[in-house]
Short mmCIF file of N, CA and C in Angstrom, two decimals:
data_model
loop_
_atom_site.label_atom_id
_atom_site.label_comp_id
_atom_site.label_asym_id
_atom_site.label_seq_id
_atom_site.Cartn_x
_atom_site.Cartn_y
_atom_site.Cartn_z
N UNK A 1420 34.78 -3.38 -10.48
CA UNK A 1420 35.00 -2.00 -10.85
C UNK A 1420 33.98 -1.57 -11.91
N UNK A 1421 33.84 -2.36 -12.86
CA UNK A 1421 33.06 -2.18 -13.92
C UNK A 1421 31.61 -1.91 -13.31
N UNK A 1422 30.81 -2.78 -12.67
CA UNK A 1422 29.68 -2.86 -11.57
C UNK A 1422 29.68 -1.15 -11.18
N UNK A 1423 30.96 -0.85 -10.44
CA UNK A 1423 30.83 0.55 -9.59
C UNK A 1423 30.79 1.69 -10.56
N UNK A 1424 31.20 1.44 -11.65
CA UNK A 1424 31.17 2.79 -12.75
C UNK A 1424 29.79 2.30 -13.41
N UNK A 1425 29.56 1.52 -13.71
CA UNK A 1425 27.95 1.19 -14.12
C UNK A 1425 26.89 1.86 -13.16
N UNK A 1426 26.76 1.89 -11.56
CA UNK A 1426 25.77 2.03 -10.66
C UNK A 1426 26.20 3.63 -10.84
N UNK A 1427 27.46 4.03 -10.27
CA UNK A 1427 27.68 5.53 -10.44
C UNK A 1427 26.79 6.54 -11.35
N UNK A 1428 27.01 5.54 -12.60
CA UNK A 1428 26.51 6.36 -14.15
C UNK A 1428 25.37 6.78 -13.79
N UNK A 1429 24.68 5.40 -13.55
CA UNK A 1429 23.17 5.35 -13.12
C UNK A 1429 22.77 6.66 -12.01
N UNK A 1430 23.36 6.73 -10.69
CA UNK A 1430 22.81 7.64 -10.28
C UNK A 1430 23.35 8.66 -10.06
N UNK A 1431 23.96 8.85 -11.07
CA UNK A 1431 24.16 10.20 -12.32
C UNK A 1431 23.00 11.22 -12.53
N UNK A 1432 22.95 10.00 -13.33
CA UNK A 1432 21.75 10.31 -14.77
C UNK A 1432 20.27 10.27 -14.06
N UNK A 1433 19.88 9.69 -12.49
CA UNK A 1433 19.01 9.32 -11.76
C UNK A 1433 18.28 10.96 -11.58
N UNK A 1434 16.71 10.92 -11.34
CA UNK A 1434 16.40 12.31 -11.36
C UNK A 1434 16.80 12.95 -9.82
N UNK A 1435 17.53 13.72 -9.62
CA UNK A 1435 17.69 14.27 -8.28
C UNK A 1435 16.28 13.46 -7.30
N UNK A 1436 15.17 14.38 -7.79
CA UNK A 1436 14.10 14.66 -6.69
C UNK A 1436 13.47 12.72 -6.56
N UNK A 1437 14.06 12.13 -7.21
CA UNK A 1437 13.70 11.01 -6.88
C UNK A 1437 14.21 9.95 -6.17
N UNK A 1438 15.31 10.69 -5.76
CA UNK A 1438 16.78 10.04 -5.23
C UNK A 1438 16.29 10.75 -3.79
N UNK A 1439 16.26 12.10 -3.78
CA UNK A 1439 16.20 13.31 -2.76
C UNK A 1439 14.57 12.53 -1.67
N UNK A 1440 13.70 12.50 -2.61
CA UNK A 1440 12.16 12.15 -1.81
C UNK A 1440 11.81 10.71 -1.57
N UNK A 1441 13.03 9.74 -1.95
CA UNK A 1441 13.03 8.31 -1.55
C UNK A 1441 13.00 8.24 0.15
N UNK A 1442 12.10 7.06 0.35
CA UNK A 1442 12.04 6.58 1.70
C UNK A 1442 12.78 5.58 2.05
N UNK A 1443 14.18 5.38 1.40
CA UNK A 1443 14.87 3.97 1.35
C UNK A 1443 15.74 4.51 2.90
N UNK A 1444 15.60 3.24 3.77
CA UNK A 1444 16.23 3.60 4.99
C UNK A 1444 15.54 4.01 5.96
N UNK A 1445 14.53 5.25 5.81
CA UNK A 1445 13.74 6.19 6.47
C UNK A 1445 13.50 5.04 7.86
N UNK A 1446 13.54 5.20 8.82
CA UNK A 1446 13.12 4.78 9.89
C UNK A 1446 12.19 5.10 11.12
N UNK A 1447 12.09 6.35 10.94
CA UNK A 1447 11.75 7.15 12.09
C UNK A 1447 10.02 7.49 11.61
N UNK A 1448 9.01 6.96 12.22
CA UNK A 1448 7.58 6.84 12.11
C UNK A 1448 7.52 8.24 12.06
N UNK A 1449 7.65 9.12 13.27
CA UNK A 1449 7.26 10.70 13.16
C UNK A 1449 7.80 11.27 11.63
N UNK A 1450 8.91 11.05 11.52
CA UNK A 1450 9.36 11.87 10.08
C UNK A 1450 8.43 10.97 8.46
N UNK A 1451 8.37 10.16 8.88
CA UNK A 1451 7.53 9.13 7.96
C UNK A 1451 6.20 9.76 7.59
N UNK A 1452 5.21 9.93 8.50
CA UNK A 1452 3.94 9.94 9.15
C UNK A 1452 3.90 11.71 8.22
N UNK A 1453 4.92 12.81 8.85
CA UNK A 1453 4.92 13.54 8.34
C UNK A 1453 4.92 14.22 6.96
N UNK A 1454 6.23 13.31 6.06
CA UNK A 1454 5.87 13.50 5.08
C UNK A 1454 4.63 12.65 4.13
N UNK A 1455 3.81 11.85 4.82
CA UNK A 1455 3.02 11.66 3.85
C UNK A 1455 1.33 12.49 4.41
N UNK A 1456 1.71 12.75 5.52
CA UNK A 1456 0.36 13.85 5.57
C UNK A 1456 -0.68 14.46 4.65
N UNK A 1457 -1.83 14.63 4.48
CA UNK A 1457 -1.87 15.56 3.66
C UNK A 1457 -3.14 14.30 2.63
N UNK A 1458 -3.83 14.60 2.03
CA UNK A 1458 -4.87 13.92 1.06
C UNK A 1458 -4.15 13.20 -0.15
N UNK A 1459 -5.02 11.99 -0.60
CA UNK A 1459 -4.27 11.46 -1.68
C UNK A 1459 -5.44 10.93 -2.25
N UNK A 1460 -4.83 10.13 -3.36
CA UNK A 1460 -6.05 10.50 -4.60
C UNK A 1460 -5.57 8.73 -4.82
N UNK A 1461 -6.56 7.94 -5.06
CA UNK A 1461 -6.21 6.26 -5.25
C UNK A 1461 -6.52 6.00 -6.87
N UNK A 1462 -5.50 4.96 -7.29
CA UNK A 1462 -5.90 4.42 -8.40
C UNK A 1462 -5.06 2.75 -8.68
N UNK A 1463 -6.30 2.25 -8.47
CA UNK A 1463 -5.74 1.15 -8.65
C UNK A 1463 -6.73 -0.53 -9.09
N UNK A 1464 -6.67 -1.61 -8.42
CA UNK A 1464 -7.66 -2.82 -9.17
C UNK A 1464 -7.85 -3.83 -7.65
N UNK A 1465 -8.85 -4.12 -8.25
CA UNK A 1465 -9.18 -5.29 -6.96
C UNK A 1465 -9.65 -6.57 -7.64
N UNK A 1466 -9.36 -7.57 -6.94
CA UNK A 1466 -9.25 -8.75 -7.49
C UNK A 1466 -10.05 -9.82 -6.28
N UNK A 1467 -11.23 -10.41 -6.53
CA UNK A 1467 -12.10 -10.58 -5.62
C UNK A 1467 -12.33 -12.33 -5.68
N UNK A 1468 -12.19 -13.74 -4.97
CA UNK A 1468 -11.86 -14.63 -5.38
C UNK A 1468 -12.84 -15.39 -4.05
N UNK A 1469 -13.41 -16.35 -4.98
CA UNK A 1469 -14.38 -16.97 -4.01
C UNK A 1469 -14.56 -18.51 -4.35
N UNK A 1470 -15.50 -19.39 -3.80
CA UNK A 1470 -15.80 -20.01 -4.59
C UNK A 1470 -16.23 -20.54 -5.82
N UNK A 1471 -17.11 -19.37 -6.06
CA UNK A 1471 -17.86 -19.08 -7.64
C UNK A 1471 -17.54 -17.93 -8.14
N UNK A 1472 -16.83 -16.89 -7.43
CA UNK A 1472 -16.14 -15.56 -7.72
C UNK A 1472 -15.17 -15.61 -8.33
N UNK A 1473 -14.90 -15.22 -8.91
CA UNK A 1473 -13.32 -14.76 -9.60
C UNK A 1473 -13.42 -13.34 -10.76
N UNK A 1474 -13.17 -12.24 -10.21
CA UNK A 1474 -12.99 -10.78 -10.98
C UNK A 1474 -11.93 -10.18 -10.79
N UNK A 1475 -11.48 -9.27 -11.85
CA UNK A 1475 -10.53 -8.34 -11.25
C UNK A 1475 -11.98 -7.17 -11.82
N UNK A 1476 -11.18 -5.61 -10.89
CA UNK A 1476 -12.29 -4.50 -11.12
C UNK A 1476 -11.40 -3.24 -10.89
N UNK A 1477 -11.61 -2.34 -11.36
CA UNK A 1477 -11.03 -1.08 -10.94
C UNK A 1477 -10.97 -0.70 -9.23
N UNK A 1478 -10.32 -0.41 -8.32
CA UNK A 1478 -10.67 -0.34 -7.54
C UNK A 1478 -11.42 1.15 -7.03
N UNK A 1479 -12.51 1.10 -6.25
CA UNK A 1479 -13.00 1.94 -5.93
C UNK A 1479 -12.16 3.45 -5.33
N UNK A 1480 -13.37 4.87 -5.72
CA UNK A 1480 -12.78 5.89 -5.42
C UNK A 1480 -13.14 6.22 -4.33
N UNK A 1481 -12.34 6.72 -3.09
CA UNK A 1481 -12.69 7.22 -2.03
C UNK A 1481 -11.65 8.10 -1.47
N UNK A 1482 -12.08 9.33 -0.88
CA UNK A 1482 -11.19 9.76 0.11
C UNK A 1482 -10.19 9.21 1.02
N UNK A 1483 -8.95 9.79 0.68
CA UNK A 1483 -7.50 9.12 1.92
C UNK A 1483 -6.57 10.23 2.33
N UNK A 1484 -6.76 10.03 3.76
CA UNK A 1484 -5.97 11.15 4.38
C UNK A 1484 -5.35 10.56 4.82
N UNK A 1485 -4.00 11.26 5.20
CA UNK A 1485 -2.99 10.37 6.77
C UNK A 1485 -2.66 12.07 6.91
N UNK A 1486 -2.66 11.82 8.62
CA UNK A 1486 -2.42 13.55 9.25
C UNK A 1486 -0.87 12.87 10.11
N UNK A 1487 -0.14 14.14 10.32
CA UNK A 1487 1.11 14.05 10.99
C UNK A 1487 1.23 12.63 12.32
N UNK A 1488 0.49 12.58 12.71
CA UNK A 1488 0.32 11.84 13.71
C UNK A 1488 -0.07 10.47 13.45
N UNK A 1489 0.22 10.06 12.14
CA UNK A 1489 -0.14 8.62 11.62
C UNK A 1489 -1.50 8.38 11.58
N UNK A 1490 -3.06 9.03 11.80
CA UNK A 1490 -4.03 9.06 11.21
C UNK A 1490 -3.93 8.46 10.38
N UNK A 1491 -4.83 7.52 9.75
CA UNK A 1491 -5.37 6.87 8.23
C UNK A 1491 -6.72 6.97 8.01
N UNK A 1492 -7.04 8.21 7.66
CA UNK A 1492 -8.87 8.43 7.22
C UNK A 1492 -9.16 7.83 6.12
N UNK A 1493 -10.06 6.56 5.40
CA UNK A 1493 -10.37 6.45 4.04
C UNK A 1493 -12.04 6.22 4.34
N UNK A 1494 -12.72 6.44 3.29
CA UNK A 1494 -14.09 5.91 3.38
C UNK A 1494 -14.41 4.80 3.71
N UNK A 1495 -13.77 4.18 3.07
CA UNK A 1495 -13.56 2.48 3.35
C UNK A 1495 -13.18 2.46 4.60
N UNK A 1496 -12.15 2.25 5.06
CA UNK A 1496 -12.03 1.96 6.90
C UNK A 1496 -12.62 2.46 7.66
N UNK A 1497 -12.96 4.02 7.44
CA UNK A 1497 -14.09 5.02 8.77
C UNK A 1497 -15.18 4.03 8.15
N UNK A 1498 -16.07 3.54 7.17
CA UNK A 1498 -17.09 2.91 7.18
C UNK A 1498 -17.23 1.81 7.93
N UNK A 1499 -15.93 0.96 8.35
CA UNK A 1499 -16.18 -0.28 8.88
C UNK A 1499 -15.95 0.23 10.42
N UNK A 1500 -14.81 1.02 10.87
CA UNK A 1500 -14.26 0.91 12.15
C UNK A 1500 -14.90 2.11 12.73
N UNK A 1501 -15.74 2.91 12.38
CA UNK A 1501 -16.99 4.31 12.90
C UNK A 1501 -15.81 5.39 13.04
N UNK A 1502 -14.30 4.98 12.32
CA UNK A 1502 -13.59 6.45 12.73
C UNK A 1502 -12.27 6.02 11.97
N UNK A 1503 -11.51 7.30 12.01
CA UNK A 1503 -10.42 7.18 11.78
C UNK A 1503 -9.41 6.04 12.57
N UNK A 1504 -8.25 5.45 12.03
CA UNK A 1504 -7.41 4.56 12.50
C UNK A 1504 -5.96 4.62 12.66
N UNK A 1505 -4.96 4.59 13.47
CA UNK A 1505 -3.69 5.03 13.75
C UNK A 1505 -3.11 3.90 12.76
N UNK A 1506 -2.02 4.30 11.91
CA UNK A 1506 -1.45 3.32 11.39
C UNK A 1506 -0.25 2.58 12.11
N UNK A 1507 -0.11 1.59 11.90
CA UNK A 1507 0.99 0.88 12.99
C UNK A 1507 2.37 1.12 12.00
N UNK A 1508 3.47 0.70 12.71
CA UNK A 1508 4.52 -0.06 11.79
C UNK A 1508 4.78 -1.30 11.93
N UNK A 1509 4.64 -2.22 10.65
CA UNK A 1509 5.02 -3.16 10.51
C UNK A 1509 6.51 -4.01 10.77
N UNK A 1510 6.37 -5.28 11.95
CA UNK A 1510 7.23 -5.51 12.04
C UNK A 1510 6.92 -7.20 12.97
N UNK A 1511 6.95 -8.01 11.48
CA UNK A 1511 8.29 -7.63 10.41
C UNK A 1511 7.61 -7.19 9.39
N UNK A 1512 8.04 -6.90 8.67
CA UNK A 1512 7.70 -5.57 7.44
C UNK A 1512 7.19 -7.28 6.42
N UNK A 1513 6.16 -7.53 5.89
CA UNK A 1513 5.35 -8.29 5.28
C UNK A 1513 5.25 -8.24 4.08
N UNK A 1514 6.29 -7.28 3.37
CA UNK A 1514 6.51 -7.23 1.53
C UNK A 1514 7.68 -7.12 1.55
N UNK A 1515 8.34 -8.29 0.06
CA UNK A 1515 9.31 -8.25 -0.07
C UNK A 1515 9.18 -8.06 -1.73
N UNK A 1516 10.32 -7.90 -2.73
CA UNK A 1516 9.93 -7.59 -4.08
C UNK A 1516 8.90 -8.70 -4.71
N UNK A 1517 9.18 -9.88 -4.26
CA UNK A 1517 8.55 -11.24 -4.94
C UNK A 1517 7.29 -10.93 -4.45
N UNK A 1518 6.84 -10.43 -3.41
CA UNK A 1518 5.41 -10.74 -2.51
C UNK A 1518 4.38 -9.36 -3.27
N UNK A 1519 5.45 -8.35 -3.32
CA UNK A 1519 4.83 -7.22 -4.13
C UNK A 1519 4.46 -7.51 -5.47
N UNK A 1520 5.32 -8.18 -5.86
CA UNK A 1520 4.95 -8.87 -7.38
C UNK A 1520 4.03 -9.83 -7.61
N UNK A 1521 4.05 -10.68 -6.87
CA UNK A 1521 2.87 -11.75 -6.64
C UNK A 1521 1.34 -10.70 -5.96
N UNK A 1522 1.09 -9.68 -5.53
CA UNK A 1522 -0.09 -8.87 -5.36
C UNK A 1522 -0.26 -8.46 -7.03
N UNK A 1523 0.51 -7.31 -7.30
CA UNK A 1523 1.02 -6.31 -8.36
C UNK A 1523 0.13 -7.76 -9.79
N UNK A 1524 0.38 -9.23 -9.47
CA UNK A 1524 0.37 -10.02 -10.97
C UNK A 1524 -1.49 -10.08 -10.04
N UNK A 1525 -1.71 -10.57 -9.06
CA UNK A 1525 -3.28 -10.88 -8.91
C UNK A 1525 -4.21 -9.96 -9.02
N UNK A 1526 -3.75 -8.41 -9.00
CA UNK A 1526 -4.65 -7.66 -9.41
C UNK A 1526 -4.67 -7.12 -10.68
N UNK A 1527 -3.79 -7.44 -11.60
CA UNK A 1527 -3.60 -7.19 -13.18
C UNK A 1527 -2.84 -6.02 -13.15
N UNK A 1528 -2.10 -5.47 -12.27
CA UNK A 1528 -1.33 -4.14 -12.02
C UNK A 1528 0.26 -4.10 -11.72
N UNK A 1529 0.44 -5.29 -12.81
CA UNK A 1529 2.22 -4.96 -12.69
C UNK A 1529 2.51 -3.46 -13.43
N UNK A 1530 1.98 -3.05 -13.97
CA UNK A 1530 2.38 -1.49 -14.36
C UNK A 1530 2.56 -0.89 -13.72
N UNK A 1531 2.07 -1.05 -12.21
CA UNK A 1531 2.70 -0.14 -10.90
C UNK A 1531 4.27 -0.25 -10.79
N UNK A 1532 4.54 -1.50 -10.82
CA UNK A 1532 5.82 -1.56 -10.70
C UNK A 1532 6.88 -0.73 -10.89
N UNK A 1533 6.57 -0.55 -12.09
CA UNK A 1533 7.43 0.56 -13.17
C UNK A 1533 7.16 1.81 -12.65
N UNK A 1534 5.83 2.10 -12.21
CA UNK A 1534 6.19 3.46 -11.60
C UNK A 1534 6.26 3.72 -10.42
N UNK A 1535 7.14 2.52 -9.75
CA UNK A 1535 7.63 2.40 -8.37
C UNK A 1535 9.40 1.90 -8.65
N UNK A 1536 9.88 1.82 -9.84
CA UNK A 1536 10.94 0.82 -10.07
C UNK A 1536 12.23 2.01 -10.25
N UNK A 1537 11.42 3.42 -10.26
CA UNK A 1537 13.14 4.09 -9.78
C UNK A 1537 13.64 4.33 -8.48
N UNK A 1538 13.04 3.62 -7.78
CA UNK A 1538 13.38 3.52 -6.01
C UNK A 1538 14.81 3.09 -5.97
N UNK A 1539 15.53 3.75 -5.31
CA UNK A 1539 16.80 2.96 -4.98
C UNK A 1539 17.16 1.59 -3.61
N UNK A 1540 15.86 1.02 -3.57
CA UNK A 1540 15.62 0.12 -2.65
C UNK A 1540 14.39 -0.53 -2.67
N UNK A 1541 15.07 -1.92 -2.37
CA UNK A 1541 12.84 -2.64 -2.47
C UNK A 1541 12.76 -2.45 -1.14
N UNK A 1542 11.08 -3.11 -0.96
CA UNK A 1542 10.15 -3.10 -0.37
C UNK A 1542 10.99 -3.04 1.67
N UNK A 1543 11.85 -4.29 1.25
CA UNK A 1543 12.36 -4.72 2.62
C UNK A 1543 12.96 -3.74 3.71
N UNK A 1544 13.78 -2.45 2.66
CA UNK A 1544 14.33 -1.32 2.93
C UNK A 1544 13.20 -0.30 3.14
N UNK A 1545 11.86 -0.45 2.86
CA UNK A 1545 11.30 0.94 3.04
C UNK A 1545 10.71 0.82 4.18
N UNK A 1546 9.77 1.84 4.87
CA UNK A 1546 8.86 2.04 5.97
C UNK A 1546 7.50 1.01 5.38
N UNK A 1547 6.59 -0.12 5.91
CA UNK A 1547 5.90 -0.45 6.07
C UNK A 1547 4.78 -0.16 6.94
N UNK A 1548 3.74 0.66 6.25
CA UNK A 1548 2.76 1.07 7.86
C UNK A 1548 1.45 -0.25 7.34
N UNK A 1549 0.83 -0.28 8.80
CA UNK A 1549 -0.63 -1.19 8.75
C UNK A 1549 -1.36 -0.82 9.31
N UNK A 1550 -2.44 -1.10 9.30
CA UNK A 1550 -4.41 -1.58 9.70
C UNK A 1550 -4.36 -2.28 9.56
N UNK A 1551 -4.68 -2.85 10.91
CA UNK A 1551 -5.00 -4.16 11.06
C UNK A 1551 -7.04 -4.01 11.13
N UNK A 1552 -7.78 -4.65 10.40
CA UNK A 1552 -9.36 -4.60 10.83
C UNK A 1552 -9.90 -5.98 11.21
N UNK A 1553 -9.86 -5.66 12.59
CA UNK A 1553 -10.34 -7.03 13.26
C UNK A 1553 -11.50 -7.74 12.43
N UNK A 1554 -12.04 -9.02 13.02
CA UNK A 1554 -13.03 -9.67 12.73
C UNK A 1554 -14.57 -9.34 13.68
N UNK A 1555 -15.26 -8.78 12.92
CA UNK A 1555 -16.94 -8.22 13.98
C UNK A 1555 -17.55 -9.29 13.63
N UNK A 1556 -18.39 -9.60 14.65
CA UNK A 1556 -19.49 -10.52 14.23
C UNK A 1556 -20.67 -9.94 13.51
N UNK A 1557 -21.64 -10.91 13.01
CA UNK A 1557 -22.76 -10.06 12.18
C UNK A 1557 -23.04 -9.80 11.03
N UNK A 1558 -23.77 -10.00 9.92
CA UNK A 1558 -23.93 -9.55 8.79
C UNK A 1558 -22.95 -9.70 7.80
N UNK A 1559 -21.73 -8.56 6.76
CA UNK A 1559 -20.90 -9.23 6.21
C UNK A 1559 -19.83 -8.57 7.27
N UNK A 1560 -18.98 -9.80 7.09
CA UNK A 1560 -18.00 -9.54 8.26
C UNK A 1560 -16.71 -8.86 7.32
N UNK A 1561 -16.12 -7.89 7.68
CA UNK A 1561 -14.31 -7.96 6.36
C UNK A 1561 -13.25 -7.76 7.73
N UNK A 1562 -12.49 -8.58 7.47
CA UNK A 1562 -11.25 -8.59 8.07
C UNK A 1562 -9.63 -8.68 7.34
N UNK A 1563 -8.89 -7.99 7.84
CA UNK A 1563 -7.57 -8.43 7.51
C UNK A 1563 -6.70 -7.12 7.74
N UNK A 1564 -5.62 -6.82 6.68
CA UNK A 1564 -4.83 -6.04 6.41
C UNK A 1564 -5.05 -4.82 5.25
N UNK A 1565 -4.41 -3.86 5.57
CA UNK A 1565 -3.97 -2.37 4.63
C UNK A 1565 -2.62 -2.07 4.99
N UNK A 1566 -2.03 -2.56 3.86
CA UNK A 1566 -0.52 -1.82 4.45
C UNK A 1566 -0.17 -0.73 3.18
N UNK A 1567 0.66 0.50 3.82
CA UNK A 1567 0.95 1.30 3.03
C UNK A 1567 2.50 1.22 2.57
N UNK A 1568 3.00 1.04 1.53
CA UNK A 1568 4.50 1.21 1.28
C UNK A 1568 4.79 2.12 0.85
N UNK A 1569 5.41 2.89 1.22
CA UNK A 1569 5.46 4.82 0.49
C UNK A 1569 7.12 4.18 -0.25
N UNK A 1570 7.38 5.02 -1.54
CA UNK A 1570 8.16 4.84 -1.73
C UNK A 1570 9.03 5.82 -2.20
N UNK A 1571 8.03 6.83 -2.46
CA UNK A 1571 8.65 8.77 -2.39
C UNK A 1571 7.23 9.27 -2.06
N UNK A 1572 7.67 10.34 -1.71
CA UNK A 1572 6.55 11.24 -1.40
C UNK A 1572 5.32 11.59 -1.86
N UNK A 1573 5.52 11.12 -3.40
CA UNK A 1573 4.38 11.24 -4.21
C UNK A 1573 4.15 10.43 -4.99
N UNK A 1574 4.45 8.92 -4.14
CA UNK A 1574 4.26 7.97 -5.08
C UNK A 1574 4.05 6.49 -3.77
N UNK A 1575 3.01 5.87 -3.45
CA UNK A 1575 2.53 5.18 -2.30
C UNK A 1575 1.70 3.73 -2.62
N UNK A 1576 1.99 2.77 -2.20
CA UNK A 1576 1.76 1.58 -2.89
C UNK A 1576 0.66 1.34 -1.84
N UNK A 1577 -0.49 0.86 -1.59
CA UNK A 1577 -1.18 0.57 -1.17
C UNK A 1577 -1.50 -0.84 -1.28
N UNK A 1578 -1.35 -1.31 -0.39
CA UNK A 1578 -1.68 -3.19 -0.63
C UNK A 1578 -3.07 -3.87 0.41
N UNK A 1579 -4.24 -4.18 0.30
CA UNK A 1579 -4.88 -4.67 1.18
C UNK A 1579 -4.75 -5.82 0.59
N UNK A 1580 -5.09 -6.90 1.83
CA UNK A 1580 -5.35 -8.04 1.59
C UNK A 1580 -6.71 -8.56 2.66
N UNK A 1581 -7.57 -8.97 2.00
CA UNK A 1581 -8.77 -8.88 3.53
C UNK A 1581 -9.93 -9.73 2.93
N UNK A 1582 -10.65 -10.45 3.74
CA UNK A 1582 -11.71 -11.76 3.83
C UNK A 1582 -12.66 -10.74 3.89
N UNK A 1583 -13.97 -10.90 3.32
CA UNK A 1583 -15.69 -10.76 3.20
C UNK A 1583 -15.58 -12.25 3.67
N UNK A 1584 -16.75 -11.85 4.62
CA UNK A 1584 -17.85 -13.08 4.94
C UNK A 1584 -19.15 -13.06 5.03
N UNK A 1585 -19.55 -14.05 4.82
CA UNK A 1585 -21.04 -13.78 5.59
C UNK A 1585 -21.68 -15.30 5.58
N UNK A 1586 -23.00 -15.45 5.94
CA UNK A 1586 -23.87 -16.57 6.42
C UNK A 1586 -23.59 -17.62 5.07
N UNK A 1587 -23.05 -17.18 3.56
CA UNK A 1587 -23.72 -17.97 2.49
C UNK A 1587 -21.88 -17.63 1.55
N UNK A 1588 -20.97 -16.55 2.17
CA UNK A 1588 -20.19 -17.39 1.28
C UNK A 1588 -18.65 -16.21 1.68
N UNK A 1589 -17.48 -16.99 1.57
CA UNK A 1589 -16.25 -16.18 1.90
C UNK A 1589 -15.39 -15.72 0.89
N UNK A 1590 -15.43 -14.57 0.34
CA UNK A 1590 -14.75 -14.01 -0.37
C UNK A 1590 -13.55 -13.24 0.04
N UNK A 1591 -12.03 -13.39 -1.03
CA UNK A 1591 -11.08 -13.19 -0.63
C UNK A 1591 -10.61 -11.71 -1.59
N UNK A 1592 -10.38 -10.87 -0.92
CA UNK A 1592 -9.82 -9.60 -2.03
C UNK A 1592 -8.57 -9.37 -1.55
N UNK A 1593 -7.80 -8.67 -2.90
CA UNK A 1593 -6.15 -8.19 -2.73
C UNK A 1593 -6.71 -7.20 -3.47
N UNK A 1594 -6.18 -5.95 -3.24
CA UNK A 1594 -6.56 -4.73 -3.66
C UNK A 1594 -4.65 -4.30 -3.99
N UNK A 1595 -4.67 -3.50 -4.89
CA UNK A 1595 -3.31 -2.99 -4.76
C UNK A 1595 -3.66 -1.79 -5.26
N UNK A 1596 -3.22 -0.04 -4.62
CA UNK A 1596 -3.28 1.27 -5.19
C UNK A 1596 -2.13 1.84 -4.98
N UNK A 1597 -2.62 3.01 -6.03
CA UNK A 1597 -1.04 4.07 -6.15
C UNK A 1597 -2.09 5.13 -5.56
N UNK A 1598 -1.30 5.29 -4.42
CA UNK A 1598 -1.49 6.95 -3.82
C UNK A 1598 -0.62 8.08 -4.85
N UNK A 1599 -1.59 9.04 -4.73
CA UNK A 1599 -0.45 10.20 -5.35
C UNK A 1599 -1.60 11.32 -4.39
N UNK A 1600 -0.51 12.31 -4.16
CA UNK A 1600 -1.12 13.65 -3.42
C UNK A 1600 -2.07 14.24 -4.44
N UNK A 1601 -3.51 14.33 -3.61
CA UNK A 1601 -4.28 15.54 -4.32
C UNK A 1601 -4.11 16.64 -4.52
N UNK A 1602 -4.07 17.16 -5.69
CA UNK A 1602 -3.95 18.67 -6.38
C UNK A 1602 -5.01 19.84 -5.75
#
């Protein structure tokens, strides 16, 4: 009982519009896809790990769109794949709170956390979208994953995880960003 008047209080006192624009549950890709439409603005760190490598860095600025139709435009992916890319849904959904936390600690960006931590649900409960970027032969090769975890409308966790290669050496990056809609 005590538990149920404790959680109550809580989302009480919880801000409406953050309760209201949560994706906890959300299932449905079209309604998903939809509300995150629209340009977003990245900020976040990359963490780059090699044999003789080891950095963390701000992560780079580039343009990111997703259009109604699950589009994922960024500089970064149209540079590798010559175009825009449909985002999939993940399944099985590949972040759980520990796995988000273990990215969130390798890129020096547990402070995201916190401004992902009034969600009324982790990772397991939300919509998971991906890019997958195959492996090309040739020159430096990057392969792996981009998954997006939206967790309100104006607030989007961005997680890559993806291999550089090339003839002389394999580097491993985890990138983690906060989408927020451009003004």
């Amino acid at each position: 009982m005590k538990r149920f008047l404790m959680a109550a209080a809580l989302a009480a006192l919880a801000p409406v519009a953050a309760v209201a624009d949560g994706f906890c549950g959300v299932s449905d890709p079209a309604a998903v896809y939809e509300r995150l439409a629209g340009s977003w603005v990245r900020e976040g760190s990359t963490s780059v790990e090699g044999s003789t490598t080891s950095f963390v860095r701000p992560a780079r600025v580039f343009a990111t769109e997703i259009d109604a139709d699950g589009q994922y435009y960024s500089g970064f992916v149209d540079s590798i794949m010559g175009e825009e890319v449909a985002l999939r849904w993940a399944d099985p959904k590949p972040y759980d709170v520990d796995r988000v936390d273990d990215v969130l600690d390798t890129t020096e960006r547990a402070d995201l956390a916190d401004v992902l931590s009034d969600t009324q649900c982790g990772p397991k409960e939300l919509p998971q979208l991906q890019i997958e970027l195959p492996e090309f032969e040739g020159g430096v090769t990057v392969f792996g994953t981009i998954t997006l975890v939206p967790y309100f409308d104006d607030r989007v966790l961005e997680i890559s995880e993806l291999t550089l290669k090339s003839d002389e050496t394999v580097l491993f990056m985890t990138e983690t960003v906060l989408l927020r809609p451009a003004e």
